[in-house]
XYZ file of C-alpha atoms in Angstrom:
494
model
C 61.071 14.282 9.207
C 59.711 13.668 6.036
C 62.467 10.309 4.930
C 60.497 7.881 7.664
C 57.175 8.713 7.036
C 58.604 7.809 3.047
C 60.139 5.301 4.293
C 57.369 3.777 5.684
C 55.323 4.211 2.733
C 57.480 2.466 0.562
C 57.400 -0.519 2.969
C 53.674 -0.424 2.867
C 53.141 -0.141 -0.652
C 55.928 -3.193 -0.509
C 53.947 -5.136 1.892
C 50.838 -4.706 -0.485
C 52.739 -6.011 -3.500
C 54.095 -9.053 -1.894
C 50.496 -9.740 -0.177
C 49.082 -9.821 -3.811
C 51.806 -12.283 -5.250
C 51.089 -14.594 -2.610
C 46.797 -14.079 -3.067
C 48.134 -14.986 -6.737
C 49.747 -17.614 -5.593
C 47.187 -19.274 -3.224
C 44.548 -18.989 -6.059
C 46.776 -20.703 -8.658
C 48.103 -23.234 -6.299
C 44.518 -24.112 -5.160
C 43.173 -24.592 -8.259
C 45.961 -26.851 -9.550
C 46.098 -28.985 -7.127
C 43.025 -30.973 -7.324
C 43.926 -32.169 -10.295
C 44.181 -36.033 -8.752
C 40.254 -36.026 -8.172
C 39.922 -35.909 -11.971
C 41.015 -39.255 -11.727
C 37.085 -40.468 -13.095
C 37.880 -38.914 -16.544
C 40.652 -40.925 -17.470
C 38.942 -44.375 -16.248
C 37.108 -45.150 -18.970
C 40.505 -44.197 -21.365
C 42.570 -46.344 -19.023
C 40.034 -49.616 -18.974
C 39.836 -49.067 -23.013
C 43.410 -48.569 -23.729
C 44.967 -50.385 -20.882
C 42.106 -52.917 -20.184
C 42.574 -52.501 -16.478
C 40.150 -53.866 -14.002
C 37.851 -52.588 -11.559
C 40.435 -53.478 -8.461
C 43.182 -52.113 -10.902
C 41.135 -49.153 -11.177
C 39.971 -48.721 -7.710
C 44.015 -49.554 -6.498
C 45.630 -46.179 -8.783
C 42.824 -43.741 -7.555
C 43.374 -44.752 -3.966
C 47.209 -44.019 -4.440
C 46.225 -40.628 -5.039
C 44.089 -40.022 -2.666
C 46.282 -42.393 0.174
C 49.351 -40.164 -1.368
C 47.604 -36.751 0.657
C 47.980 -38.276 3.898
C 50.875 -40.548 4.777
C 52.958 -37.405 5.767
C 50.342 -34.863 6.337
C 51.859 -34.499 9.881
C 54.830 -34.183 8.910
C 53.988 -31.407 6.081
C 52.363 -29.360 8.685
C 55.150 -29.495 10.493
C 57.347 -27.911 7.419
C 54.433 -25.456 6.856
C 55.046 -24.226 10.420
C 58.861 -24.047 10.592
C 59.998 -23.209 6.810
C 56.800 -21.507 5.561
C 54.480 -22.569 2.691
C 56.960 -21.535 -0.312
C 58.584 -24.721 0.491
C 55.916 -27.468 0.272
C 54.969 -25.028 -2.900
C 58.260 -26.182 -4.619
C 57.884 -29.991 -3.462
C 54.957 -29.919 -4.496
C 55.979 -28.376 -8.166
C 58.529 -31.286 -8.331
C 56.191 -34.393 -7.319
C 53.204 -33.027 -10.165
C 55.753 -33.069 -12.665
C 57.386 -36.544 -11.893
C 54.010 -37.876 -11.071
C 51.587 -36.593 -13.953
C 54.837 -36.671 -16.645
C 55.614 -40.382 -15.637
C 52.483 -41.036 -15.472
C 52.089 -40.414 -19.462
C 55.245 -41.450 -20.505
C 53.787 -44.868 -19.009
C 50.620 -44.828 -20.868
C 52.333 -43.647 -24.221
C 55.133 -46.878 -24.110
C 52.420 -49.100 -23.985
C 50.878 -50.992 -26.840
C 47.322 -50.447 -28.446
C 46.775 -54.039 -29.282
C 47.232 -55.535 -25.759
C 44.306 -58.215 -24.830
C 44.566 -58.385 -20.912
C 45.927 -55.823 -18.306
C 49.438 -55.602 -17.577
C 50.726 -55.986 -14.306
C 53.739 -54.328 -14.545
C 52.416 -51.042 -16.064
C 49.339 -50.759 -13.378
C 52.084 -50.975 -10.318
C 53.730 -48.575 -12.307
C 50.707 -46.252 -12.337
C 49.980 -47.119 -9.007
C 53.199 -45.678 -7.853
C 53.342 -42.916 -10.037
C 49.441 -41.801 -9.349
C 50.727 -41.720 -5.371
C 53.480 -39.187 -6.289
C 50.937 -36.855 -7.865
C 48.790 -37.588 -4.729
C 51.585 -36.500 -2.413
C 52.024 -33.046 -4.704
C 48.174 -32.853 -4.073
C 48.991 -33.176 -0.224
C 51.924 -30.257 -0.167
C 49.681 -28.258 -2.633
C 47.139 -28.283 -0.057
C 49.104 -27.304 2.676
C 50.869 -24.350 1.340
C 47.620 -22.704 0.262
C 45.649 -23.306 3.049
C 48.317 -21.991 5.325
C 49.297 -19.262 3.392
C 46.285 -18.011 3.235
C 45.308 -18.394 6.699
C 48.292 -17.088 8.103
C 48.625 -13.673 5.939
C 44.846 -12.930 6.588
C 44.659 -13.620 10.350
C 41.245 -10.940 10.831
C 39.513 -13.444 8.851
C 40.645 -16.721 9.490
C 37.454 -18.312 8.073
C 37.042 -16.723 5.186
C 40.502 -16.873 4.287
C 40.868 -20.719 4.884
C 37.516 -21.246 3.695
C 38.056 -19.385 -0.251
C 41.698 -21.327 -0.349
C 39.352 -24.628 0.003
C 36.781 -23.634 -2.274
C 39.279 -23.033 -4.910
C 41.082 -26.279 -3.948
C 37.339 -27.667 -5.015
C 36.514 -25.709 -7.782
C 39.567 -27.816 -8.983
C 38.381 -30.438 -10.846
C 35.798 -28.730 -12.638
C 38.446 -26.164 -13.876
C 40.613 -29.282 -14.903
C 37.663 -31.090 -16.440
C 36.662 -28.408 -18.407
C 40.305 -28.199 -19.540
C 40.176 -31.705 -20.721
C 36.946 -31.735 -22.572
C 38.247 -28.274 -24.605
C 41.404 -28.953 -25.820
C 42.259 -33.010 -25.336
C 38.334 -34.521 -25.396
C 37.372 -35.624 -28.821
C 34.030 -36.925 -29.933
C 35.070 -40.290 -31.555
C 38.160 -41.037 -29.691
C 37.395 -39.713 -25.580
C 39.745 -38.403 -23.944
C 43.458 -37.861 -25.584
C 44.893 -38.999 -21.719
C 48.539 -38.923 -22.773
C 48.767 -35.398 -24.245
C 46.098 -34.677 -20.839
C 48.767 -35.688 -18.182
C 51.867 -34.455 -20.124
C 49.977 -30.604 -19.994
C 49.283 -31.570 -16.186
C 52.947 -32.140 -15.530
C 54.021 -29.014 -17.208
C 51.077 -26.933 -15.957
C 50.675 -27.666 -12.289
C 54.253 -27.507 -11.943
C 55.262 -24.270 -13.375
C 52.260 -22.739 -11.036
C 53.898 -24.127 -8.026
C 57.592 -23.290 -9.334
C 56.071 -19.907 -9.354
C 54.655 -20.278 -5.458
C 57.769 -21.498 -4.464
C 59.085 -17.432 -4.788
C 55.638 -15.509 -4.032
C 53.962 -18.038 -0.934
C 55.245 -16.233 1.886
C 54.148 -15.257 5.003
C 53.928 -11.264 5.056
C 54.871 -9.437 8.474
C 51.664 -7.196 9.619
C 52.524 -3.333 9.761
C 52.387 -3.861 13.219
C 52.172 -6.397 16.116
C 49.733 -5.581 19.243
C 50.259 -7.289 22.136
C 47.594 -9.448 23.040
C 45.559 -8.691 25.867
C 42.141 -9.952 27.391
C 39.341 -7.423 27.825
C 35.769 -7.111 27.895
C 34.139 -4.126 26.276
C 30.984 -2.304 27.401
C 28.334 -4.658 25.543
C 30.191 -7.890 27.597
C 31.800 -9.664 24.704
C 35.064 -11.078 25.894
C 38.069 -11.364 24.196
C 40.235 -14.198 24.978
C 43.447 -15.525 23.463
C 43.357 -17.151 20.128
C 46.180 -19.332 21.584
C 44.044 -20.889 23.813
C 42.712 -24.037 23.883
C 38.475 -23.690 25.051
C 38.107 -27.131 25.535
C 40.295 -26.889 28.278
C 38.595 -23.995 30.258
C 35.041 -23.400 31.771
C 32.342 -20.866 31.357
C 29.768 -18.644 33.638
C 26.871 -17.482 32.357
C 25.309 -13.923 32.537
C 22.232 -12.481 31.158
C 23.712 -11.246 27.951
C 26.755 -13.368 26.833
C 28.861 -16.255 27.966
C 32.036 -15.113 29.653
C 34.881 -18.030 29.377
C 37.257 -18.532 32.043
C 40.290 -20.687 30.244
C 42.541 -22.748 32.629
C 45.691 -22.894 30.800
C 47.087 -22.778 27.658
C 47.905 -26.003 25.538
C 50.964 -24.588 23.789
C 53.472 -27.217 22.359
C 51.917 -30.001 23.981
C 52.846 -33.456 23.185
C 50.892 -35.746 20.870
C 50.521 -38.839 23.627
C 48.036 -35.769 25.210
C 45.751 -35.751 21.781
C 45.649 -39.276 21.581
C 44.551 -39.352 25.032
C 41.412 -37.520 24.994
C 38.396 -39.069 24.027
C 36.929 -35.964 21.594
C 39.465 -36.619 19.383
C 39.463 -40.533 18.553
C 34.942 -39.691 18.105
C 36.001 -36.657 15.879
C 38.599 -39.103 14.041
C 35.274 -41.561 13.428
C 33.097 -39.219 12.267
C 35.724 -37.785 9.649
C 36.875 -41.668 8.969
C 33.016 -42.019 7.536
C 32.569 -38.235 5.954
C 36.088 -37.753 4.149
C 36.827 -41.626 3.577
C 33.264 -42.453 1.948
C 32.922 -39.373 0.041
C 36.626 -40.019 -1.991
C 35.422 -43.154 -2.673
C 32.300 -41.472 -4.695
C 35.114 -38.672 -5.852
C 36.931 -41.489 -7.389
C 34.890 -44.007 -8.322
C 32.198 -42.018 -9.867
C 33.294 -42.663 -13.367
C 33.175 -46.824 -13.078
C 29.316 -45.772 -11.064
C 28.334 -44.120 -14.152
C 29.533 -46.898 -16.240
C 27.394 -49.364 -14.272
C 24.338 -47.947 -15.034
C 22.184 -47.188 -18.570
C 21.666 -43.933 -20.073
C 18.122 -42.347 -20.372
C 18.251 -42.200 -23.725
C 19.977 -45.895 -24.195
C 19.640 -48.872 -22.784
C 22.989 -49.960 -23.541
C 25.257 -49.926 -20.935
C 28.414 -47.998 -21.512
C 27.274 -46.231 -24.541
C 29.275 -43.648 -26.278
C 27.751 -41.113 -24.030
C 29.599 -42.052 -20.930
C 32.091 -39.749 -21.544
C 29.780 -36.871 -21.048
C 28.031 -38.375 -18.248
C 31.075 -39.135 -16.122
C 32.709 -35.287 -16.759
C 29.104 -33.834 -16.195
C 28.815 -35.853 -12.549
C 32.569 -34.386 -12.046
C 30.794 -31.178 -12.434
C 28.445 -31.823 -10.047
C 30.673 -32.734 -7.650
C 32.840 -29.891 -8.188
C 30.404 -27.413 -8.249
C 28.907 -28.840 -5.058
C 32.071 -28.963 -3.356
C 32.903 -25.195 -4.029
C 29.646 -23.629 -3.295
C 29.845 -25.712 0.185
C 33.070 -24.409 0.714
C 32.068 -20.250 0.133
C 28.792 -20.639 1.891
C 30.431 -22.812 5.226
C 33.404 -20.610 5.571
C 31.964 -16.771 6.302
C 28.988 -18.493 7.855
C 30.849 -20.178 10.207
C 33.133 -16.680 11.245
C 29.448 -15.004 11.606
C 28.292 -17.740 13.751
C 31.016 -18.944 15.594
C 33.906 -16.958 17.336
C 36.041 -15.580 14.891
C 39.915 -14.264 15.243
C 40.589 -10.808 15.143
C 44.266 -9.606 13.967
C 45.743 -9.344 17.749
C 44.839 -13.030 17.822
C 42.256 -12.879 19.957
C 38.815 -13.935 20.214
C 35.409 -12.348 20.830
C 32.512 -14.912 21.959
C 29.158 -13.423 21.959
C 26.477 -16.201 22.923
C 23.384 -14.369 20.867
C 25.577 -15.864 17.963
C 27.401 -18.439 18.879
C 27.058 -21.867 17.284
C 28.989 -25.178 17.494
C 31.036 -25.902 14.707
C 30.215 -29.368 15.253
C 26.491 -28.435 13.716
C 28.464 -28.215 10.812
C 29.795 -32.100 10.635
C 26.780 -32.900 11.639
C 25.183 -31.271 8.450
C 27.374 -33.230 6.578
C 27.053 -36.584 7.854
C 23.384 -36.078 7.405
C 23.416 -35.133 4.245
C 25.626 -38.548 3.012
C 23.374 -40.882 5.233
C 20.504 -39.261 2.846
C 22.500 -39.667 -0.597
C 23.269 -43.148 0.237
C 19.875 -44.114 1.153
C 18.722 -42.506 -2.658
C 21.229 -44.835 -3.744
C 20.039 -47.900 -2.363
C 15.966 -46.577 -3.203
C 15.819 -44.222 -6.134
C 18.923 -44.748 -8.542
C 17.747 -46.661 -11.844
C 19.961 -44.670 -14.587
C 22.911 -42.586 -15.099
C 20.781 -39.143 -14.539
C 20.101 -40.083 -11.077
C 23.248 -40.091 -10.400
C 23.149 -36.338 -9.502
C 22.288 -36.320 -5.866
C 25.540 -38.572 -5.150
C 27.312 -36.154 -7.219
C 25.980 -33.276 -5.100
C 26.066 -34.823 -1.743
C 29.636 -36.242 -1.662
C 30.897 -32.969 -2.677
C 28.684 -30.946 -0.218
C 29.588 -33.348 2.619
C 32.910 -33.303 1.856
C 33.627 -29.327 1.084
C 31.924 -28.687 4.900
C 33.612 -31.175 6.602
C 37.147 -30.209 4.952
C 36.479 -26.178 5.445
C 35.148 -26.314 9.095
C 37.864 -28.448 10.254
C 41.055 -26.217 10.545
C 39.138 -23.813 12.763
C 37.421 -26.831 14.938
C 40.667 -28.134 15.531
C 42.140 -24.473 16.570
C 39.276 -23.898 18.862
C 39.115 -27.201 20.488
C 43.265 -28.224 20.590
C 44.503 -24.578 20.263
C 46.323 -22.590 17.204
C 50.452 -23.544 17.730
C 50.247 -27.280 17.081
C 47.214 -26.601 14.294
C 49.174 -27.491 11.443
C 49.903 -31.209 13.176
C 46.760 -31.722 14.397
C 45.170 -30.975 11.427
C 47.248 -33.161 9.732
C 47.039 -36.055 12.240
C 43.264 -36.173 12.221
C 44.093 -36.145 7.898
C 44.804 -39.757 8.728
C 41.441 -40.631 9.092
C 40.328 -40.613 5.645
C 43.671 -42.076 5.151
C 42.267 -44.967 6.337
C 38.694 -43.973 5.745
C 39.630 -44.004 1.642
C 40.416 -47.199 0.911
C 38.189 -49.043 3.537
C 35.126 -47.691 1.499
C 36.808 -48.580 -1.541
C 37.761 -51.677 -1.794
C 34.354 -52.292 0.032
C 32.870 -51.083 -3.281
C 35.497 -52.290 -5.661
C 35.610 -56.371 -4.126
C 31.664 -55.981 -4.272
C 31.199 -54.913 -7.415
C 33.830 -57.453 -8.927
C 31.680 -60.341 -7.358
C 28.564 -59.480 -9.169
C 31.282 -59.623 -13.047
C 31.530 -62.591 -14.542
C 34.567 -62.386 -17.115
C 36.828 -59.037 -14.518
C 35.253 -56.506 -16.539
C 33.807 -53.671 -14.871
C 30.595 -54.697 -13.256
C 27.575 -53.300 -14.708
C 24.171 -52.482 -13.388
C 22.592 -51.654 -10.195
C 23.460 -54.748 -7.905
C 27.592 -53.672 -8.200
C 26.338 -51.151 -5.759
C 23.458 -51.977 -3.911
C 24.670 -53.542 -0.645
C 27.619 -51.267 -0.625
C 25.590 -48.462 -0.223
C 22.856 -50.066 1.904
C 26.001 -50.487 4.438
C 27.174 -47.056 4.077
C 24.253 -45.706 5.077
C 23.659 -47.535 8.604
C 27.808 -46.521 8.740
C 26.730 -43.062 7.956
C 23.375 -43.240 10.911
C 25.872 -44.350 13.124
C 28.002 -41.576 12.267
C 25.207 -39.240 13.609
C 24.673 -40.320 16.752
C 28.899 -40.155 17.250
C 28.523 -36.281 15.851
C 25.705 -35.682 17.742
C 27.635 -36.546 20.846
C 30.266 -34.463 20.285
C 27.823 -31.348 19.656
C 26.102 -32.155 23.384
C 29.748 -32.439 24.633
C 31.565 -29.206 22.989
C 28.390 -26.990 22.547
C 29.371 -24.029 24.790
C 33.047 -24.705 23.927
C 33.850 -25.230 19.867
């Protein structure tokens, strides 16, 4: 019978093809669609050009970040019924409305205006949010994509889609200061965000035919089992907050008492782990994208070390180099907490199940709590060691460490802790917390730092800052002792 077994080789070789247009895909998608968080390089263009204020300022960068989340729920649910292809072509459509409108707005606007125009920033307001909303669909189909076609490696899989979500910004910055930065002039933002339009949304025209979920070869059943050495294999379906465990010498066997599957939202908003889980990322996520995108108007606070003027032609540099920094710092986070979590935490296996060994089992929460550690620290150094613009790296470096951890280890928290069907809108209920978290840290930094400038301007030197970040780090301390709850309570169970 040699036509089936060609058969089934063609379908194979098929399968492979179509697995590596979608890996195309996720890459391209993921690297695109960050381009909102370069939102600090065109500041100082927008405050020059457009003489926009610090509120002004602080407003269009939280429409792009508030754009992710208003219908993350509700995009999880599209990612689970029509597949990610389709948020891939939203998303297409919203970058090039957003970004190209965006531009068009910028270029129809005079040179010689004295004050800010309040038409033109609620148009940029508006227009930022669509691109933030792209950002949001972007997200989703690459996450999910990639989680869903690698299911052995769950982890890993989710965890490279994020790190190429934050090696985003970089990749755009470095884009910017090549081909539209010039030394005189800055940034050239209207011919920037016309090749954002055009770019980010052919690469997601192009996911909108390749971002598919590819069948495996085959589908074993799953079953539950526990081999010789006493790992057990449970479910990946499962909810394990839900279930109780007996200990042995060796290994911890769990003993689940009924699946979660399709159960309503009143029951998440019920349960106590989740509204402390929503605090914790209200603090990590919603202070850090207040750094992410007000780290250019930070840097313009502040002197070089080389100049003692304020705002010197430098500034430029500085802000794309802290961009960098929080770039880079968001992307190695994201490589380094996605395998080690899989090593050190149960990991799914491609029957969907699960195998729990306790010599190497470790709380995801330790992971949160890493991060919220690491911001109470960087916004203490604020408050003690920051005198000039090239101190600025540890904020750079923590934000985007913080925030990388706390953004790779969540989709597999959730999934151990609420179970894998409703992921997609859990996940993106829980998104609502830096929803909220985003523009309460904000315009806590934006209304302070306009009380301490005299003629609207944006504020400059170190007390625009000061007792913003004094109160983010006793927010942050608090933060600890919330995460560090939540690790006592789900330590043999997340």
């Amino acid at each position: 019978m040699p036509l089936p077994v060609q058969s089934q080789t063609q379908r194979t070789h098929l399968r492979r093809v179509r697995l590596a247009l979608a890996c195309v895909s996720i890459a391209a998608n993921a690297l695109c669609g960050g381009s909102v968080f370069t939102f600090s390089l065109m500041s100082p263009a927008l405050v020059d050009h457009l003489k926009l204020t610090q509120p002004q300022l602080t407003t269009i960068a939280l429409a792009g970040m508030m754009g992710q989340y208003p219908f993350a729920a509700m995009i999880g649910k599209v990612v689970d019924k029509y597949g990610p292809w389709a948020c891939s072509i939203i998303a297409s459509c919203l970058f090039f409305a957003g970004f190209g409108l965006f531009a068009k707005e910028i270029a129809n606007t005079p040179d010689d205006i004295t004050g800010p125009s309040s038409s033109t920033f609620h148009h940029l307001t508006l227009y930022f949010f669509i691109a933030g909303l792209g950002t949001a669909f972007s997200y989703f189909s690459s996450i999910f994509a990639a989680c869903k076609n690698f299911p052995d490696f769950i982890g890993i899989a989710s965890g490279t889609s994020i790190t190429l979500f934050g090696l985003s910004p970089m990749f755009i910055s470095i884009l910017a200061s090549r081909f539209f930065s010039h030394p005189d002039e800055g940034l050239d933002i209207t011919h920037f965000l016309q090749f954002l339009a055009l770019f980010c949304g052919a690469v997601h025209l192009f996911g909108a035919f390749t971002l598919h979920i590819i069948p495996p070869p085959e589908d074993p059943p799953s079953v539950v089992l526990e081999d010789p050495e006493g790992s057990v294999h449970i479910d990946e379906q499962t909810a394990l907050l839900h279930g109780k465990r007996g200990r042995t010498a060796e290994v911890e066997t769990v003993v689940v008492a009924s699946p979660i599957k399709g159960s309503p939202v009143v029951d998440l908003v019920k349960d106590r782990y989740f509204w402390a889980l929503a605090f914790v990322l209200f603090v990590i996520l919603g202070s850090s994208e207040m750094v992410i995108s007000n780290i250019g108007t930070i840097v313009l606070s502040l002197a070089s070390q080389t100049s003692s003027t304020i705002g010197a032609p430098s500034t430029d540099m500085a802000t794309a180099t802290q961009v960098r920094f929080l770039s880079i710092a968001n992307t190695l986070s994201r490589l380094v907490v996605g395998p080690l979590a899989d090593f050190v935490s149960p990991t799914a296996t491609a029957s969907g199940t699960q195998s729990i060994s306790r010599k190497r089992h470790v709380s995801r929460v330790a992971f949160l709590f890493f991060s919220v550690l690491v911001l109470a620290s960087t916004y203490l150094w604020m408050v003690l060691g920051v005198k000039s613009q090239v101190d600025l790296w540890a904020l750079s470096i923590g934000a985007g460490v913080a925030y990388g951890s706390a953004f790779t280890i969540l989709p597999s928290l959730v999934s151990s802790a609420w179970g894998i069907d409703d992921l997609g809108r859990n996940f993106g209920i829980l998104t609502y917390a830096p929803f909220l978290g985003a523009p309460a840290f904000s315009y806590f930094y934006a209304f302070n730092a306009a009380s301490h400038s005299s003629d609207g301007a944006v504020c400059k030197g170190i007390e625009c800052w000061s007792t913003t970040f004094s109160w983010y780090t006793a927010v942050a301390i608090v933060a600890c002792g919330v995460t560090g709850y939540l690790w006592r309570s789900w330590r043999d169970q997340v």
